[in-house]
Short mmCIF file of C-alpha atoms in Angstrom, two decimals:
data_model
loop_
_atom_site.label_atom_id
_atom_site.label_comp_id
_atom_site.label_asym_id
_atom_site.label_seq_id
_atom_site.Cartn_x
_atom_site.Cartn_y
_atom_site.Cartn_z
CA MET K 4 182.31 195.01 159.74
CA PRO K 5 183.06 194.61 156.00
CA ILE K 6 181.05 196.52 153.46
CA GLU K 7 180.07 194.71 150.29
CA PHE K 8 179.62 196.82 147.17
CA ALA K 9 177.34 195.88 144.33
CA PHE K 10 179.21 194.16 141.52
CA HIS K 11 177.25 192.40 138.85
CA ALA K 12 179.52 189.91 137.15
CA LEU K 13 176.67 187.48 136.40
CA ASN K 14 174.94 189.59 133.80
CA TYR K 15 173.34 188.74 130.41
CA LYS K 16 176.67 189.44 128.57
CA THR K 17 178.74 186.99 130.73
CA LEU K 18 175.99 184.35 130.91
CA ALA K 19 175.65 184.48 127.06
CA ALA K 20 179.41 184.15 126.61
CA VAL K 21 179.61 181.11 128.86
CA LEU K 22 176.72 179.44 127.05
CA LEU K 23 177.94 180.34 123.57
CA ILE K 24 181.62 179.66 124.00
CA GLY K 25 181.70 176.78 126.55
CA VAL K 26 178.32 174.99 126.65
CA VAL K 27 176.58 175.02 123.23
CA PRO K 28 179.57 173.78 121.13
CA LEU K 29 179.98 170.74 123.45
CA LEU K 30 176.23 170.09 123.37
CA LEU K 31 176.28 170.25 119.58
CA VAL K 32 179.23 167.75 119.42
CA GLY K 33 177.52 165.49 121.90
CA MET K 34 174.31 165.50 119.88
CA ALA K 35 176.19 164.90 116.56
CA VAL K 36 178.14 161.96 118.06
CA TYR K 37 175.01 160.49 119.57
CA PHE K 38 172.95 160.66 116.47
CA PHE K 39 175.58 159.71 113.85
CA GLY K 40 177.60 157.21 115.87
CA GLN K 41 176.38 153.58 115.55
CA ASP K 42 178.19 151.94 118.39
CA ARG K 43 178.42 151.91 122.22
CA ILE K 44 181.56 154.09 122.22
CA SER K 45 179.69 156.87 120.45
CA GLN K 46 177.05 156.85 123.12
CA ILE K 47 179.64 157.08 125.88
CA ALA K 48 181.44 159.86 123.99
CA ALA K 49 178.23 161.71 123.65
CA LEU K 50 177.47 161.37 127.28
CA GLY K 51 181.03 162.61 128.13
CA ALA K 52 180.55 165.76 125.90
CA THR K 53 177.15 166.54 127.38
CA SER K 54 178.60 166.04 130.97
CA LEU K 55 181.53 168.29 130.14
CA ALA K 56 179.09 170.92 128.81
CA VAL K 57 177.15 170.86 132.15
CA ILE K 58 180.31 171.07 134.25
CA ILE K 59 181.67 173.96 132.14
CA GLY K 60 178.26 175.87 132.48
CA LEU K 61 178.15 175.24 136.29
CA LEU K 62 181.75 176.23 136.80
CA GLY K 63 181.17 179.43 134.71
CA VAL K 64 178.18 180.39 136.75
CA TRP K 65 179.94 179.64 140.01
CA GLN K 66 182.99 181.74 139.02
CA LEU K 67 180.70 184.66 137.99
CA SER K 68 178.57 184.54 141.09
CA ALA K 69 181.60 184.31 143.42
CA ILE K 70 182.97 187.68 142.36
CA ARG K 71 182.87 190.29 145.12
CA LEU K 72 184.03 193.76 145.98
CA THR K 73 184.32 194.17 149.81
CA ALA K 74 186.23 196.46 152.11
CA ASP K 75 186.72 196.94 155.82
CA ALA K 76 189.01 199.27 157.73
CA THR K 77 192.15 197.14 156.96
CA THR K 78 191.56 195.28 153.61
CA LEU K 79 189.96 195.70 150.20
CA THR K 80 189.13 192.36 148.59
CA VAL K 81 188.39 192.24 144.87
CA GLY K 82 187.48 189.26 142.74
CA GLY K 83 186.33 185.76 143.52
CA GLY K 84 186.78 182.13 142.73
CA ALA K 85 190.01 181.56 140.93
CA TYR K 86 190.91 185.26 140.74
CA THR K 87 191.00 187.19 143.97
CA VAL K 88 193.29 189.84 145.51
CA SER K 89 193.20 191.25 148.95
CA VAL K 90 195.05 194.62 149.41
CA PRO K 91 195.71 196.20 152.68
CA MET K 92 193.98 199.64 152.84
CA ALA K 93 197.28 201.19 153.85
CA GLN K 94 198.73 200.20 150.31
CA ILE K 95 195.97 201.99 148.41
CA ASP K 96 196.67 205.55 147.50
CA LEU K 97 193.26 207.03 148.12
CA SER K 98 194.41 210.58 147.35
CA ALA K 99 195.19 209.34 143.77
CA ALA K 100 192.09 207.13 143.48
CA ARG K 101 189.66 208.39 140.90
CA ARG K 102 186.81 207.39 138.64
CA ARG K 103 187.71 207.03 135.04
CA LEU K 104 185.61 209.28 132.87
CA PRO K 105 182.92 207.49 130.77
CA GLY K 106 184.25 206.96 127.24
CA SER K 107 187.86 207.64 128.37
CA ASN K 108 190.54 204.98 128.09
CA ASP K 109 193.31 206.47 130.15
CA THR K 110 194.40 203.15 131.63
CA PRO K 111 194.00 200.79 128.69
CA LEU K 112 194.46 197.08 129.12
CA THR K 113 197.13 195.88 126.73
CA LEU K 114 197.61 192.10 127.55
CA ARG K 115 195.74 189.63 129.79
CA THR K 116 198.57 187.71 131.69
CA ASN K 117 196.28 185.55 133.89
CA GLY K 118 192.57 186.07 133.96
CA ILE K 119 189.29 186.01 132.32
CA GLY K 120 188.27 188.16 129.36
CA MET K 121 184.79 187.88 127.85
CA PRO K 122 181.98 190.17 126.93
CA GLY K 123 180.78 191.83 130.06
CA LEU K 124 183.76 190.88 132.31
CA SER K 125 187.50 191.31 132.60
CA LEU K 126 188.89 189.71 135.74
CA GLY K 127 192.38 188.91 136.80
CA TRP K 128 195.88 190.29 136.05
CA PHE K 129 196.45 192.45 133.03
CA ARG K 130 199.21 194.58 131.62
CA THR K 131 198.42 198.33 131.10
CA SER K 132 200.40 201.03 129.45
CA ASN K 133 201.59 202.04 133.04
CA GLY K 134 202.58 198.58 134.34
CA LYS K 135 200.30 195.81 135.70
CA ALA K 136 196.81 195.75 137.03
CA PHE K 137 194.37 193.60 138.81
CA VAL K 138 191.12 194.08 137.00
CA ALA K 139 187.45 193.35 137.93
CA VAL K 140 185.52 195.32 135.39
CA THR K 141 182.02 194.63 134.14
CA ASP K 142 181.16 198.08 132.70
CA PRO K 143 183.96 200.27 131.16
CA ASP K 144 181.90 203.48 131.94
CA ARG K 145 182.00 202.71 135.75
CA VAL K 146 185.69 202.12 136.27
CA VAL K 147 187.45 203.24 139.47
CA ILE K 148 191.27 203.41 139.28
CA LEU K 149 193.04 202.69 142.65
CA PRO K 150 196.72 202.95 142.60
CA THR K 151 198.68 200.94 145.13
CA THR K 152 202.11 200.91 146.58
CA ALA K 153 202.23 197.16 145.94
CA GLY K 154 203.51 197.61 142.34
CA TYR K 155 200.05 197.41 140.53
CA THR K 156 196.78 199.20 140.09
CA LEU K 157 193.37 198.03 140.81
CA LEU K 158 190.68 198.69 138.26
CA VAL K 159 187.20 197.86 139.46
CA SER K 160 183.56 198.70 138.28
CA PRO K 161 181.32 198.84 141.29
CA GLU K 162 177.61 199.57 140.59
CA ASP K 163 178.04 203.16 142.00
CA PRO K 164 181.57 204.27 141.50
CA ASP K 165 181.13 207.63 143.36
CA ALA K 166 179.63 205.96 146.47
CA PHE K 167 182.29 203.34 146.40
CA LEU K 168 185.08 205.90 146.38
CA ALA K 169 183.35 207.91 149.20
CA ALA K 170 182.92 204.75 151.32
CA LEU K 171 186.73 203.86 150.84
CA ARG K 172 187.69 207.34 151.93
CA ARG K 173 185.58 207.08 155.12
CA LEU K 174 187.02 203.77 156.17
#
């Protein structure tokens, strides 16, 4: 039976980022084209920009709400939507797994190679000073570092990091 751990990717920071970066600019363009354009093409372009803004907003909310952190006796699954990784529990070094101390940056992310980076969420593949990592972090003060034998590290931020680590060790 899989255990799902609380992971709040759909928070006020991520929702504000989706709106301010993806939706509002397109709505403003759509309104400007609609009000300042004089022909039928302008109205169609305004409808296209508005439709695109709605699609981007819906896709953003879907991606954020799809992110999960689940584990069972055989597999830990991190992420959701376009960015998900499933790691066999046998490949996770639980003896080296630890919670990063709040305010510490002992595993800094240096470069996002394939993922999402916005206020309130880092999700996907990143480079670190120690190699590469799959990251699902919403709160830098709640990061759990899970080294694997698969050639990368998992960085996750469950709602309760200590309970998460204890549950993984019991599986």
